[in-house]
Amino acid sequence: MSIYIYILVMAGVTYVIRMLPFTLFRQRITSRFVRSLLYYLPYAVLSAMTFPAIFYSTGDTVTAAVGTAVALVLAYLKLPLIVVALAAAVAAYVTGAFL
Amino acid sequence: MKEFLKGLSHGVPIALGYLSVSFGFGIVAVGLGISVLDAVLISVSNLTSAGQAAGVEIIAAAGGLVEMLLTQLVINIRYALMGFSLSQRLDDSFTTPKRLLLSFGITDEVFAVASAQRVLSARYMAGLITLPIIGWSLGTLLGATAGSLLPEDIASAMGIVLYGMFLAIIVPPARKEKSVLAVVLIAAACSVIFKYLFTFVSGGFAIILSAIIAAVIGAALFPVKEEDEQ
């Protein structure tokens, strides 16, 4: 099968998912519960995506754990996104060099 | 113009993060036998990390189109929830054509930054998504062409960049609000339980179920006050 059919399906599904609620939904939600749900959901999604997957992200649990610890500390100190992300990679790399 | 430039500046850290993450994607895609141009085409048309990573695996394994469709649906359905959430903040400048166009740029990080705005204008959103789209595509091109020149240990260390970025988004609000901390911890705990105990639940579904369980508990125990969401 042509790779372009795969890419068309991938891109099509992903776009429709993004477009439909963003374009069609016009009302203001009044339910406090639903509003709370929408407020917490992004944090919940990102957390579920991160754990435990982050510990497998470098192919070695020890280097990944050190990278995670460094990222947690720097994120706690409210450092910029890019600093936290790259410092995690550097920490994982340096740890790997010593193992 | 001011709104567009503001969005553009807010997109700089996201674009830099994407540059390094998509570099990793480029390496993986070429390693699976996908051409450099096709890898870039996938990034330009999809603009999503987890979905693309799963997608190229299916392409490499010559999987079915239904499998592809369902996998993308499950992994990316969170964008529907994010789009739904953002739709509550759009101002009058967001006409239907603009919604159709700009919805393409909804990603985890764009959503996180856009959520911090009281009101979202179309110009701000256009500025916010521009550099991340460029960064994501350019990083893929660089990774696909030069990635094989990179030593193995550096390439594997780069695998953590995306998750580091996620932590940078969720940790500061969790530090500020106990309720967000609780939601984040519950979601992580559920995700770990699915991974090791309920292994019959696939990765994509496990993320959605974990997130919904945590957000429902959060909404039930800590309903937000009006000013929290503004």
JSON list of N, CA and C in Angstrom, two decimals, chain B residues 86-143:
[
{"chain": "B", "resi": 86, "resn": "LEU", "atom": "N", "xyz": [-10.75, 25.01, 24.89]},
{"chain": "B", "resi": 86, "resn": "LEU", "atom": "CA", "xyz": [-10.35, 26.32, 24.34]},
{"chain": "B", "resi": 86, "resn": "LEU", "atom": "C", "xyz": [-11.54, 27.06, 23.73]},
{"chain": "B", "resi": 87, "resn": "SER", "atom": "N", "xyz": [-12.51, 26.31, 23.21]},
{"chain": "B", "resi": 87, "resn": "SER", "atom": "CA", "xyz": [-13.67, 26.95, 22.56]},
{"chain": "B", "resi": 87, "resn": "SER", "atom": "C", "xyz": [-14.41, 27.86, 23.54]},
{"chain": "B", "resi": 88, "resn": "GLN", "atom": "N", "xyz": [-14.19, 27.64, 24.83]},
{"chain": "B", "resi": 88, "resn": "GLN", "atom": "CA", "xyz": [-14.84, 28.45, 25.86]},
{"chain": "B", "resi": 88, "resn": "GLN", "atom": "C", "xyz": [-14.21, 29.83, 26.02]},
{"chain": "B", "resi": 89, "resn": "ARG", "atom": "N", "xyz": [-13.04, 30.03, 25.44]},
{"chain": "B", "resi": 89, "resn": "ARG", "atom": "CA", "xyz": [-12.31, 31.29, 25.63]},
{"chain": "B", "resi": 89, "resn": "ARG", "atom": "C", "xyz": [-12.18, 32.14, 24.38]},
{"chain": "B", "resi": 90, "resn": "LEU", "atom": "N", "xyz": [-12.70, 31.67, 23.25]},
{"chain": "B", "resi": 90, "resn": "LEU", "atom": "CA", "xyz": [-12.49, 32.37, 21.98]},
{"chain": "B", "resi": 90, "resn": "LEU", "atom": "C", "xyz": [-13.27, 33.68, 21.94]},
{"chain": "B", "resi": 91, "resn": "ASP", "atom": "N", "xyz": [-12.64, 34.74, 21.42]},
{"chain": "B", "resi": 91, "resn": "ASP", "atom": "CA", "xyz": [-13.36, 36.00, 21.29]},
{"chain": "B", "resi": 91, "resn": "ASP", "atom": "C", "xyz": [-14.06, 36.07, 19.93]},
{"chain": "B", "resi": 92, "resn": "ASP", "atom": "N", "xyz": [-14.70, 37.22, 19.65]},
{"chain": "B", "resi": 92, "resn": "ASP", "atom": "CA", "xyz": [-15.52, 37.33, 18.45]},
{"chain": "B", "resi": 92, "resn": "ASP", "atom": "C", "xyz": [-14.71, 37.30, 17.15]},
{"chain": "B", "resi": 93, "resn": "SER", "atom": "N", "xyz": [-13.38, 37.52, 17.25]},
{"chain": "B", "resi": 93, "resn": "SER", "atom": "CA", "xyz": [-12.57, 37.52, 16.03]},
{"chain": "B", "resi": 93, "resn": "SER", "atom": "C", "xyz": [-12.44, 36.12, 15.44]},
{"chain": "B", "resi": 94, "resn": "PHE", "atom": "N", "xyz": [-12.84, 35.10, 16.22]},
{"chain": "B", "resi": 94, "resn": "PHE", "atom": "CA", "xyz": [-12.73, 33.72, 15.76]},
{"chain": "B", "resi": 94, "resn": "PHE", "atom": "C", "xyz": [-13.92, 33.33, 14.90]},
{"chain": "B", "resi": 95, "resn": "THR", "atom": "N", "xyz": [-13.86, 33.70, 13.61]},
{"chain": "B", "resi": 95, "resn": "THR", "atom": "CA", "xyz": [-14.92, 33.30, 12.68]},
{"chain": "B", "resi": 95, "resn": "THR", "atom": "C", "xyz": [-14.74, 31.83, 12.32]},
{"chain": "B", "resi": 96, "resn": "THR", "atom": "N", "xyz": [-15.74, 31.25, 11.68]},
{"chain": "B", "resi": 96, "resn": "THR", "atom": "CA", "xyz": [-15.66, 29.82, 11.32]},
{"chain": "B", "resi": 96, "resn": "THR", "atom": "C", "xyz": [-14.43, 29.48, 10.47]},
{"chain": "B", "resi": 97, "resn": "PRO", "atom": "N", "xyz": [-14.13, 30.23, 9.40]},
{"chain": "B", "resi": 97, "resn": "PRO", "atom": "CA", "xyz": [-12.91, 29.88, 8.62]},
{"chain": "B", "resi": 97, "resn": "PRO", "atom": "C", "xyz": [-11.66, 29.91, 9.49]},
{"chain": "B", "resi": 98, "resn": "LYS", "atom": "N", "xyz": [-11.57, 30.87, 10.41]},
{"chain": "B", "resi": 98, "resn": "LYS", "atom": "CA", "xyz": [-10.40, 30.95, 11.28]},
{"chain": "B", "resi": 98, "resn": "LYS", "atom": "C", "xyz": [-10.35, 29.77, 12.23]},
{"chain": "B", "resi": 99, "resn": "ARG", "atom": "N", "xyz": [-11.50, 29.36, 12.73]},
{"chain": "B", "resi": 99, "resn": "ARG", "atom": "CA", "xyz": [-11.53, 28.18, 13.59]},
{"chain": "B", "resi": 99, "resn": "ARG", "atom": "C", "xyz": [-11.07, 26.94, 12.83]},
{"chain": "B", "resi": 100, "resn": "LEU", "atom": "N", "xyz": [-11.55, 26.82, 11.56]},
{"chain": "B", "resi": 100, "resn": "LEU", "atom": "CA", "xyz": [-11.18, 25.66, 10.73]},
{"chain": "B", "resi": 100, "resn": "LEU", "atom": "C", "xyz": [-9.67, 25.62, 10.51]},
{"chain": "B", "resi": 101, "resn": "LEU", "atom": "N", "xyz": [-9.09, 26.79, 10.27]},
{"chain": "B", "resi": 101, "resn": "LEU", "atom": "CA", "xyz": [-7.66, 26.87, 9.97]},
{"chain": "B", "resi": 101, "resn": "LEU", "atom": "C", "xyz": [-6.80, 26.69, 11.22]},
{"chain": "B", "resi": 102, "resn": "LEU", "atom": "N", "xyz": [-7.12, 27.45, 12.27]},
{"chain": "B", "resi": 102, "resn": "LEU", "atom": "CA", "xyz": [-6.23, 27.50, 13.44]},
{"chain": "B", "resi": 102, "resn": "LEU", "atom": "C", "xyz": [-6.36, 26.27, 14.33]},
{"chain": "B", "resi": 103, "resn": "SER", "atom": "N", "xyz": [-7.46, 25.52, 14.21]},
{"chain": "B", "resi": 103, "resn": "SER", "atom": "CA", "xyz": [-7.60, 24.31, 15.02]},
{"chain": "B", "resi": 103, "resn": "SER", "atom": "C", "xyz": [-6.49, 23.31, 14.69]},
{"chain": "B", "resi": 104, "resn": "PHE", "atom": "N", "xyz": [-5.93, 23.41, 13.48]},
{"chain": "B", "resi": 104, "resn": "PHE", "atom": "CA", "xyz": [-4.84, 22.51, 13.08]},
{"chain": "B", "resi": 104, "resn": "PHE", "atom": "C", "xyz": [-3.66, 22.59, 14.05]},
{"chain": "B", "resi": 105, "resn": "GLY", "atom": "N", "xyz": [-3.48, 23.76, 14.67]},
{"chain": "B", "resi": 105, "resn": "GLY", "atom": "CA", "xyz": [-2.31, 23.96, 15.53]},
{"chain": "B", "resi": 105, "resn": "GLY", "atom": "C", "xyz": [-2.50, 23.59, 16.99]},
{"chain": "B", "resi": 106, "resn": "ILE", "atom": "N", "xyz": [-3.62, 22.96, 17.34]},
{"chain": "B", "resi": 106, "resn": "ILE", "atom": "CA", "xyz": [-3.82, 22.57, 18.74]},
{"chain": "B", "resi": 106, "resn": "ILE", "atom": "C", "xyz": [-2.91, 21.39, 19.09]},
{"chain": "B", "resi": 107, "resn": "THR", "atom": "N", "xyz": [-1.97, 21.61, 19.98]},
{"chain": "B", "resi": 107, "resn": "THR", "atom": "CA", "xyz": [-1.11, 20.52, 20.48]},
{"chain": "B", "resi": 107, "resn": "THR", "atom": "C", "xyz": [-1.09, 20.63, 22.00]},
{"chain": "B", "resi": 108, "resn": "ASP", "atom": "N", "xyz": [-0.46, 19.69, 22.67]},
{"chain": "B", "resi": 108, "resn": "ASP", "atom": "CA", "xyz": [-0.42, 19.71, 24.14]},
{"chain": "B", "resi": 108, "resn": "ASP", "atom": "C", "xyz": [0.16, 21.02, 24.65]},
{"chain": "B", "resi": 109, "resn": "GLU", "atom": "N", "xyz": [1.29, 21.42, 24.07]},
{"chain": "B", "resi": 109, "resn": "GLU", "atom": "CA", "xyz": [2.00, 22.61, 24.56]},
{"chain": "B", "resi": 109, "resn": "GLU", "atom": "C", "xyz": [1.28, 23.89, 24.17]},
{"chain": "B", "resi": 110, "resn": "VAL", "atom": "N", "xyz": [0.77, 23.93, 22.93]},
{"chain": "B", "resi": 110, "resn": "VAL", "atom": "CA", "xyz": [0.00, 25.10, 22.48]},
{"chain": "B", "resi": 110, "resn": "VAL", "atom": "C", "xyz": [-1.21, 25.27, 23.39]},
{"chain": "B", "resi": 111, "resn": "PHE", "atom": "N", "xyz": [-1.85, 24.14, 23.70]},
{"chain": "B", "resi": 111, "resn": "PHE", "atom": "CA", "xyz": [-3.01, 24.19, 24.58]},
{"chain": "B", "resi": 111, "resn": "PHE", "atom": "C", "xyz": [-2.63, 24.72, 25.96]},
{"chain": "B", "resi": 112, "resn": "ALA", "atom": "N", "xyz": [-1.53, 24.22, 26.49]},
{"chain": "B", "resi": 112, "resn": "ALA", "atom": "CA", "xyz": [-1.11, 24.64, 27.83]},
{"chain": "B", "resi": 112, "resn": "ALA", "atom": "C", "xyz": [-0.86, 26.14, 27.88]},
{"chain": "B", "resi": 113, "resn": "VAL", "atom": "N", "xyz": [-0.19, 26.67, 26.85]},
{"chain": "B", "resi": 113, "resn": "VAL", "atom": "CA", "xyz": [0.10, 28.11, 26.81]},
{"chain": "B", "resi": 113, "resn": "VAL", "atom": "C", "xyz": [-1.18, 28.92, 26.56]},
{"chain": "B", "resi": 114, "resn": "ALA", "atom": "N", "xyz": [-2.00, 28.44, 25.62]},
{"chain": "B", "resi": 114, "resn": "ALA", "atom": "CA", "xyz": [-3.24, 29.16, 25.28]},
{"chain": "B", "resi": 114, "resn": "ALA", "atom": "C", "xyz": [-4.20, 29.19, 26.47]},
{"chain": "B", "resi": 115, "resn": "SER", "atom": "N", "xyz": [-4.17, 28.12, 27.29]},
{"chain": "B", "resi": 115, "resn": "SER", "atom": "CA", "xyz": [-5.06, 28.04, 28.45]},
{"chain": "B", "resi": 115, "resn": "SER", "atom": "C", "xyz": [-4.77, 29.14, 29.46]},
{"chain": "B", "resi": 116, "resn": "ALA", "atom": "N", "xyz": [-3.52, 29.63, 29.45]},
{"chain": "B", "resi": 116, "resn": "ALA", "atom": "CA", "xyz": [-3.13, 30.65, 30.41]},
{"chain": "B", "resi": 116, "resn": "ALA", "atom": "C", "xyz": [-3.67, 32.03, 30.02]},
{"chain": "B", "resi": 117, "resn": "GLN", "atom": "N", "xyz": [-4.25, 32.13, 28.79]},
{"chain": "B", "resi": 117, "resn": "GLN", "atom": "CA", "xyz": [-4.83, 33.40, 28.35]},
{"chain": "B", "resi": 117, "resn": "GLN", "atom": "C", "xyz": [-6.28, 33.50, 28.79]},
{"chain": "B", "resi": 118, "resn": "ARG", "atom": "N", "xyz": [-6.69, 34.66, 29.26]},
{"chain": "B", "resi": 118, "resn": "ARG", "atom": "CA", "xyz": [-8.09, 34.88, 29.65]},
{"chain": "B", "resi": 118, "resn": "ARG", "atom": "C", "xyz": [-9.01, 34.69, 28.47]},
{"chain": "B", "resi": 119, "resn": "VAL", "atom": "N", "xyz": [-8.68, 35.44, 27.40]},
{"chain": "B", "resi": 119, "resn": "VAL", "atom": "CA", "xyz": [-9.48, 35.41, 26.18]},
{"chain": "B", "resi": 119, "resn": "VAL", "atom": "C", "xyz": [-8.54, 35.12, 25.02]},
{"chain": "B", "resi": 120, "resn": "LEU", "atom": "N", "xyz": [-8.97, 34.28, 24.09]},
{"chain": "B", "resi": 120, "resn": "LEU", "atom": "CA", "xyz": [-8.13, 33.93, 22.95]},
{"chain": "B", "resi": 120, "resn": "LEU", "atom": "C", "xyz": [-8.60, 34.66, 21.70]},
{"chain": "B", "resi": 121, "resn": "SER", "atom": "N", "xyz": [-7.70, 35.42, 21.06]},
{"chain": "B", "resi": 121, "resn": "SER", "atom": "CA", "xyz": [-8.04, 36.04, 19.79]},
{"chain": "B", "resi": 121, "resn": "SER", "atom": "C", "xyz": [-7.43, 35.21, 18.67]},
{"chain": "B", "resi": 122, "resn": "ALA", "atom": "N", "xyz": [-8.01, 35.34, 17.48]},
{"chain": "B", "resi": 122, "resn": "ALA", "atom": "CA", "xyz": [-7.52, 34.57, 16.32]},
{"chain": "B", "resi": 122, "resn": "ALA", "atom": "C", "xyz": [-6.08, 34.96, 15.99]},
{"chain": "B", "resi": 123, "resn": "ARG", "atom": "N", "xyz": [-5.76, 36.27, 16.13]},
{"chain": "B", "resi": 123, "resn": "ARG", "atom": "CA", "xyz": [-4.40, 36.72, 15.80]},
{"chain": "B", "resi": 123, "resn": "ARG", "atom": "C", "xyz": [-3.38, 36.13, 16.76]},
{"chain": "B", "resi": 124, "resn": "TYR", "atom": "N", "xyz": [-3.73, 36.11, 18.06]},
{"chain": "B", "resi": 124, "resn": "TYR", "atom": "CA", "xyz": [-2.81, 35.55, 19.05]},
{"chain": "B", "resi": 124, "resn": "TYR", "atom": "C", "xyz": [-2.56, 34.06, 18.74]},
{"chain": "B", "resi": 125, "resn": "MET", "atom": "N", "xyz": [-3.64, 33.35, 18.48]},
{"chain": "B", "resi": 125, "resn": "MET", "atom": "CA", "xyz": [-3.54, 31.91, 18.19]},
{"chain": "B", "resi": 125, "resn": "MET", "atom": "C", "xyz": [-2.70, 31.66, 16.93]},
{"chain": "B", "resi": 126, "resn": "ALA", "atom": "N", "xyz": [-2.90, 32.49, 15.90]},
{"chain": "B", "resi": 126, "resn": "ALA", "atom": "CA", "xyz": [-2.12, 32.34, 14.66]},
{"chain": "B", "resi": 126, "resn": "ALA", "atom": "C", "xyz": [-0.63, 32.53, 14.94]},
{"chain": "B", "resi": 127, "resn": "GLY", "atom": "N", "xyz": [-0.31, 33.54, 15.78]},
{"chain": "B", "resi": 127, "resn": "GLY", "atom": "CA", "xyz": [1.09, 33.77, 16.13]},
{"chain": "B", "resi": 127, "resn": "GLY", "atom": "C", "xyz": [1.65, 32.62, 16.95]},
{"chain": "B", "resi": 128, "resn": "LEU", "atom": "N", "xyz": [0.84, 32.13, 17.89]},
{"chain": "B", "resi": 128, "resn": "LEU", "atom": "CA", "xyz": [1.30, 31.08, 18.79]},
{"chain": "B", "resi": 128, "resn": "LEU", "atom": "C", "xyz": [1.66, 29.80, 18.05]},
{"chain": "B", "resi": 129, "resn": "ILE", "atom": "N", "xyz": [0.89, 29.43, 17.02]},
{"chain": "B", "resi": 129, "resn": "ILE", "atom": "CA", "xyz": [1.14, 28.13, 16.36]},
{"chain": "B", "resi": 129, "resn": "ILE", "atom": "C", "xyz": [2.18, 28.20, 15.24]},
{"chain": "B", "resi": 130, "resn": "THR", "atom": "N", "xyz": [2.52, 29.41, 14.77]},
{"chain": "B", "resi": 130, "resn": "THR", "atom": "CA", "xyz": [3.41, 29.53, 13.61]},
{"chain": "B", "resi": 130, "resn": "THR", "atom": "C", "xyz": [4.79, 28.91, 13.83]},
{"chain": "B", "resi": 131, "resn": "LEU", "atom": "N", "xyz": [5.49, 29.38, 14.86]},
{"chain": "B", "resi": 131, "resn": "LEU", "atom": "CA", "xyz": [6.86, 28.88, 15.08]},
{"chain": "B", "resi": 131, "resn": "LEU", "atom": "C", "xyz": [6.89, 27.40, 15.48]},
{"chain": "B", "resi": 132, "resn": "PRO", "atom": "N", "xyz": [5.96, 26.92, 16.33]},
{"chain": "B", "resi": 132, "resn": "PRO", "atom": "CA", "xyz": [5.96, 25.48, 16.61]},
{"chain": "B", "resi": 132, "resn": "PRO", "atom": "C", "xyz": [5.80, 24.62, 15.36]},
{"chain": "B", "resi": 133, "resn": "ILE", "atom": "N", "xyz": [4.96, 25.05, 14.40]},
{"chain": "B", "resi": 133, "resn": "ILE", "atom": "CA", "xyz": [4.79, 24.26, 13.16]},
{"chain": "B", "resi": 133, "resn": "ILE", "atom": "C", "xyz": [6.12, 24.23, 12.39]},
{"chain": "B", "resi": 134, "resn": "ILE", "atom": "N", "xyz": [6.77, 25.40, 12.29]},
{"chain": "B", "resi": 134, "resn": "ILE", "atom": "CA", "xyz": [8.06, 25.47, 11.59]},
{"chain": "B", "resi": 134, "resn": "ILE", "atom": "C", "xyz": [9.11, 24.62, 12.32]},
{"chain": "B", "resi": 135, "resn": "GLY", "atom": "N", "xyz": [9.16, 24.76, 13.65]},
{"chain": "B", "resi": 135, "resn": "GLY", "atom": "CA", "xyz": [10.14, 24.01, 14.44]},
{"chain": "B", "resi": 135, "resn": "GLY", "atom": "C", "xyz": [9.96, 22.51, 14.31]},
{"chain": "B", "resi": 136, "resn": "TRP", "atom": "N", "xyz": [8.71, 22.08, 14.34]},
{"chain": "B", "resi": 136, "resn": "TRP", "atom": "CA", "xyz": [8.39, 20.65, 14.25]},
{"chain": "B", "resi": 136, "resn": "TRP", "atom": "C", "xyz": [8.82, 20.08, 12.91]},
{"chain": "B", "resi": 137, "resn": "SER", "atom": "N", "xyz": [8.55, 20.82, 11.81]},
{"chain": "B", "resi": 137, "resn": "SER", "atom": "CA", "xyz": [8.89, 20.34, 10.47]},
{"chain": "B", "resi": 137, "resn": "SER", "atom": "C", "xyz": [10.40, 20.39, 10.23]},
{"chain": "B", "resi": 138, "resn": "LEU", "atom": "N", "xyz": [11.02, 21.50, 10.65]},
{"chain": "B", "resi": 138, "resn": "LEU", "atom": "CA", "xyz": [12.46, 21.66, 10.46]},
{"chain": "B", "resi": 138, "resn": "LEU", "atom": "C", "xyz": [13.25, 20.62, 11.26]},
{"chain": "B", "resi": 139, "resn": "GLY", "atom": "N", "xyz": [12.83, 20.38, 12.50]},
{"chain": "B", "resi": 139, "resn": "GLY", "atom": "CA", "xyz": [13.51, 19.38, 13.33]},
{"chain": "B", "resi": 139, "resn": "GLY", "atom": "C", "xyz": [13.44, 18.00, 12.70]},
{"chain": "B", "resi": 140, "resn": "THR", "atom": "N", "xyz": [12.29, 17.67, 12.12]},
{"chain": "B", "resi": 140, "resn": "THR", "atom": "CA", "xyz": [12.13, 16.38, 11.46]},
{"chain": "B", "resi": 140, "resn": "THR", "atom": "C", "xyz": [13.10, 16.26, 10.29]},
{"chain": "B", "resi": 141, "resn": "LEU", "atom": "N", "xyz": [13.18, 17.35, 9.50]},
{"chain": "B", "resi": 141, "resn": "LEU", "atom": "CA", "xyz": [14.10, 17.36, 8.35]},
{"chain": "B", "resi": 141, "resn": "LEU", "atom": "C", "xyz": [15.55, 17.15, 8.81]},
{"chain": "B", "resi": 142, "resn": "LEU", "atom": "N", "xyz": [15.94, 17.88, 9.87]},
{"chain": "B", "resi": 142, "resn": "LEU", "atom": "CA", "xyz": [17.31, 17.76, 10.37]},
{"chain": "B", "resi": 142, "resn": "LEU", "atom": "C", "xyz": [17.59, 16.37, 10.92]},
{"chain": "B", "resi": 143, "resn": "GLY", "atom": "N", "xyz": [16.66, 15.85, 11.69]},
{"chain": "B", "resi": 143, "resn": "GLY", "atom": "CA", "xyz": [16.84, 14.52, 12.28]},
{"chain": "B", "resi": 143, "resn": "GLY", "atom": "C", "xyz": [16.90, 13.45, 11.20]}
]
